[in-house]
Coordinates of C-alpha atoms in Angstrom, one line a residue:
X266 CA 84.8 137.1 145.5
X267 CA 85.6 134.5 143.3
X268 CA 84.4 131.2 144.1
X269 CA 86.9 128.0 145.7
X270 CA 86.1 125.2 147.1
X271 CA 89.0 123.4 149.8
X272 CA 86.9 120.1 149.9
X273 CA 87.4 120.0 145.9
X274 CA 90.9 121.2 145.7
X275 CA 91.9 118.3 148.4
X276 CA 90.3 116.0 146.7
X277 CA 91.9 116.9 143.5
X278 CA 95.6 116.5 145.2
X279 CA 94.3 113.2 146.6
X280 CA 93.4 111.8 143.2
X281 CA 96.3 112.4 141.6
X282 CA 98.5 110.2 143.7
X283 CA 101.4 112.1 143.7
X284 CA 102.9 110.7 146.9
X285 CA 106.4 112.6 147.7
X286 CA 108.6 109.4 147.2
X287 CA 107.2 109.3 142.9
X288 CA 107.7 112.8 142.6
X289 CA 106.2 116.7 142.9
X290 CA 102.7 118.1 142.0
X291 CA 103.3 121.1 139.1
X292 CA 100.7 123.8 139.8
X293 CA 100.7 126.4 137.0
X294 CA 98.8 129.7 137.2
X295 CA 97.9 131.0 133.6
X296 CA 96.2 134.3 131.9
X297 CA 94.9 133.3 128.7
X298 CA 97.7 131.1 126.6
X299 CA 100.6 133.2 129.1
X300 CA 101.8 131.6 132.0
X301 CA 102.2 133.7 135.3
X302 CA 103.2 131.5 138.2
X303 CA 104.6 127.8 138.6
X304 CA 105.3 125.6 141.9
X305 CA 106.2 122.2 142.6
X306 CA 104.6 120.7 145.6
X307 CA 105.3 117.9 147.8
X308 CA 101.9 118.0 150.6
X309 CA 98.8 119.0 150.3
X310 CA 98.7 122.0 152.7
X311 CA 100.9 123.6 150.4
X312 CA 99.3 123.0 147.3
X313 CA 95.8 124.1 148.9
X314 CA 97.2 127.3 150.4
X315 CA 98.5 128.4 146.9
X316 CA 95.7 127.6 145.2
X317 CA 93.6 129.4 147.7
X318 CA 96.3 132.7 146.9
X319 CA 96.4 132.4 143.4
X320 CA 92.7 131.7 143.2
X321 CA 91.2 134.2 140.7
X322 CA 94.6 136.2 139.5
X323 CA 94.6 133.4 136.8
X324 CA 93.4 130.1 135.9
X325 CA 95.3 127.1 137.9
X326 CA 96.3 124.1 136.0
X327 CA 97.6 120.6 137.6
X328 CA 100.1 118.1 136.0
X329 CA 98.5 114.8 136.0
X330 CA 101.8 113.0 136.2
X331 CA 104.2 113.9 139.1
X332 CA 107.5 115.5 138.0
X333 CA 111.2 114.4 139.5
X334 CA 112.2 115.8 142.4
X335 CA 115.8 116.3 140.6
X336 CA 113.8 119.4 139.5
X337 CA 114.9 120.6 143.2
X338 CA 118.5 120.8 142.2
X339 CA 117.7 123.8 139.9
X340 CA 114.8 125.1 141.2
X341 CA 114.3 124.8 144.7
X342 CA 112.6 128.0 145.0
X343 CA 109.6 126.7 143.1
X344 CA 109.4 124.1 146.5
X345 CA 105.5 124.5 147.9
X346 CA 105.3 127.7 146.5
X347 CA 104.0 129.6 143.2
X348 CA 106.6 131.8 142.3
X349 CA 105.9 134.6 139.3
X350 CA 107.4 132.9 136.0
X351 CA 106.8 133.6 132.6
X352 CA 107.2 130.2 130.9
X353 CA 107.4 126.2 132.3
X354 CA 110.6 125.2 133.1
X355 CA 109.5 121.4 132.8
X356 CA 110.0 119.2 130.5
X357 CA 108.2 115.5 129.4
X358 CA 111.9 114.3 130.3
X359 CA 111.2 115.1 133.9
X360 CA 108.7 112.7 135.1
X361 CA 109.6 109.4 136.4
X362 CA 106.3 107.7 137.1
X363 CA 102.9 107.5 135.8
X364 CA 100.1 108.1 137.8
X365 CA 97.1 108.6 135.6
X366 CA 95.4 110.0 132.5
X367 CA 92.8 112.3 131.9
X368 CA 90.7 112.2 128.4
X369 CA 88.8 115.0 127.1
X370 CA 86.4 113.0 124.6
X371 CA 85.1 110.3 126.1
X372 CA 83.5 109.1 122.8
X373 CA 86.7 108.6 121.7
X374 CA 87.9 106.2 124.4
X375 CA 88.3 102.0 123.4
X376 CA 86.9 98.9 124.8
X377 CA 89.4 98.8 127.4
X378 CA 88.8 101.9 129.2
X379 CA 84.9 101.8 128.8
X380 CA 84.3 99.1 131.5
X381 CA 85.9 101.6 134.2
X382 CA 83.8 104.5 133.4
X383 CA 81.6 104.2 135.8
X384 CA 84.2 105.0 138.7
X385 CA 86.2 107.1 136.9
X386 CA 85.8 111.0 138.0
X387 CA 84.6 113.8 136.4
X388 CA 87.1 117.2 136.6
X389 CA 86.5 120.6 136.2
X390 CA 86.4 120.8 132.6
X391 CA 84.7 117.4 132.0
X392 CA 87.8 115.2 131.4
X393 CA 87.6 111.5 132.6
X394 CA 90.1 110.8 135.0
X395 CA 91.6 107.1 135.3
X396 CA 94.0 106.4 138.0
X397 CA 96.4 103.9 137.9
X398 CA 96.4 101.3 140.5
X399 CA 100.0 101.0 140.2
X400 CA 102.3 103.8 139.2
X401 CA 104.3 103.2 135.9
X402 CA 108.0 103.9 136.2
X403 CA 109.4 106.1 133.2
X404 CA 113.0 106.4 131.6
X405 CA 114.3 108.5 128.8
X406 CA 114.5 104.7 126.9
X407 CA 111.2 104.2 127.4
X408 CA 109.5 107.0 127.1
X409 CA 108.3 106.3 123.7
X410 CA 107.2 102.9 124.6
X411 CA 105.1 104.2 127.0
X412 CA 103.5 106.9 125.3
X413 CA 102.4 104.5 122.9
X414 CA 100.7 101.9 125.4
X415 CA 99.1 104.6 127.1
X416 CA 97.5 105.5 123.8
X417 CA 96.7 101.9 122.4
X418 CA 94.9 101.5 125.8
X419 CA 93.0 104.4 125.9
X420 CA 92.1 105.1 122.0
X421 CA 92.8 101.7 120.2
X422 CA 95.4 100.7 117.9
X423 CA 94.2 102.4 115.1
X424 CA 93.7 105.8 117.0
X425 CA 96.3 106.1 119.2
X426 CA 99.0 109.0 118.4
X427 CA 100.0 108.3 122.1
X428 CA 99.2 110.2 125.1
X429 CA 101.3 113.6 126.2
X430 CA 102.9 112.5 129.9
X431 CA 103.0 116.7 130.7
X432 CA 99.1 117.3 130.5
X433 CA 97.4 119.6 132.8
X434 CA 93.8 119.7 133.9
X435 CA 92.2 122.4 135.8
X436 CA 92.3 122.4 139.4
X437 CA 88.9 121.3 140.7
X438 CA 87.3 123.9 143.2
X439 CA 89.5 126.9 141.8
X440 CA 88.0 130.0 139.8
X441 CA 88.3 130.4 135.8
X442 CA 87.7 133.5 134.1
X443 CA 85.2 132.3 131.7
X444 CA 82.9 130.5 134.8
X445 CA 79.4 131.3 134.7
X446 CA 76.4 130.9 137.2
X447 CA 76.1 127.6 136.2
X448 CA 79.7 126.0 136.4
X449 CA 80.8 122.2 135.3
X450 CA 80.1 119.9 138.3
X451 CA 83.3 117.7 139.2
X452 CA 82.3 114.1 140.3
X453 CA 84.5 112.6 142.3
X454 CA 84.1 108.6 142.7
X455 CA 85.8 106.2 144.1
X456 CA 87.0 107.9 147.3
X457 CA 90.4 106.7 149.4
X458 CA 91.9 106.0 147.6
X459 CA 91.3 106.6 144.2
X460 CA 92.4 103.7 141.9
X461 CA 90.9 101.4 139.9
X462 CA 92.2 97.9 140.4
X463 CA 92.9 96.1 137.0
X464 CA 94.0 98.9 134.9
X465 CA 97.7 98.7 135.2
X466 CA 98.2 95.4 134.8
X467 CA 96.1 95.8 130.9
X468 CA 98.7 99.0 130.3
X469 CA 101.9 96.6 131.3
X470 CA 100.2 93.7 128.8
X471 CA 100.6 96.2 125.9
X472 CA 104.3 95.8 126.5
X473 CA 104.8 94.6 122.8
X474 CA 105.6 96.0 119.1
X475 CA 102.5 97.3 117.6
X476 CA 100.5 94.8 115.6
X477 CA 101.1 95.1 111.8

């Protein structure tokens, strides 16, 4: 029986802050590098319930970032439900708002996003999780612009290559094929609701050409 956890899995959805009017939660099953299933969600019973089907027939992955719901128009068949599919039919180009960032390297991070580290969460593959207090609207315009002030936020000037709006984490609470007896804690802090006040407003402040 392969182990899941319902208390994490909500508590995953809730972090994310995908409320329905910014957009849909992408859950995508994987084997290996191969994708297998893909479903946009728009409540949490859903998204649990699928997780809770799909749990062990592949590893489940979570967009940080909500996607349009224009993705409806082509693909309403993927609504709150994982459907077999053999590739992502999402692009960077469909998400409208920002919601958060997850980092992989903490020893990476800048000034900036030090002082919130100790209410940021912990997922299931030890990525630090900082939720916006205030979702960041996206365009195709400014797209770039936001990629980049994402980055210079997160990793410095310097650093910063800018941060990938499509990234997936694992889905806290769900199986993985390569889980041991002794399996990565998740730490969730900050609970209902999950923001940390402050860090949009720094984001919006990088609103500027870069430095030369």
């Amino acid at each position: 029986m392969k182990s899941f956890s319902e208390r994490d899995v909500r508590r995953h959805y809730n972090l994310l802050q995908h409320s329905p009017e910014l957009g849909l939660t992408h859950l995508k099953a994987t084997d290996g590098d191969h994708v297998i299933g893909i479903g946009l969600f728009d409540n949490q019973a859903d998204f649990v319930s699928e997780c809770r089907r799909y749990n062990g027939l592949g590893t489940l992955y979570v967009g940080v970032n909500p996607r349009s719901s224009h993705l409806m128009e082509d693909y309403g068949g993927l609504r709150n439900r994982m459907r077999t599919l053999f590739r992502d039919v999402v692009t960077e180009g469909d998400i409208d708002f920002v919601t958060g960032m997850a980092v992989g390297d903490p020893d990476q991070l800048a000034q900036p996003p030090r002082k919130f580290m100790r209410d940021a969460s912990v997922l299931a593959d030890g990525e630090v999780f900082f939720p916006l207090d205030k979702a960041m609207q996206v365009s195709p315009e400014s797209l770039p612009n936001v990629r980049r002030r994402l980055g210079v936020w997160l990793y410095g000037e310097v650093n910063s290559g800018g941060v990938d709006l499509m990234q997936f984490v694992r889905v806290a609470g769900t199986a993985a094929p390569d889980d041991g007896w002794f399996r990565r804690r998740t730490m969730f802090r900050r609970f209902r609701p999950y923001i940390m006040d402050g860090i949009s407003a720094e984001i919006e402040d990088l609103n500027r050409e870069p430095r030369t």
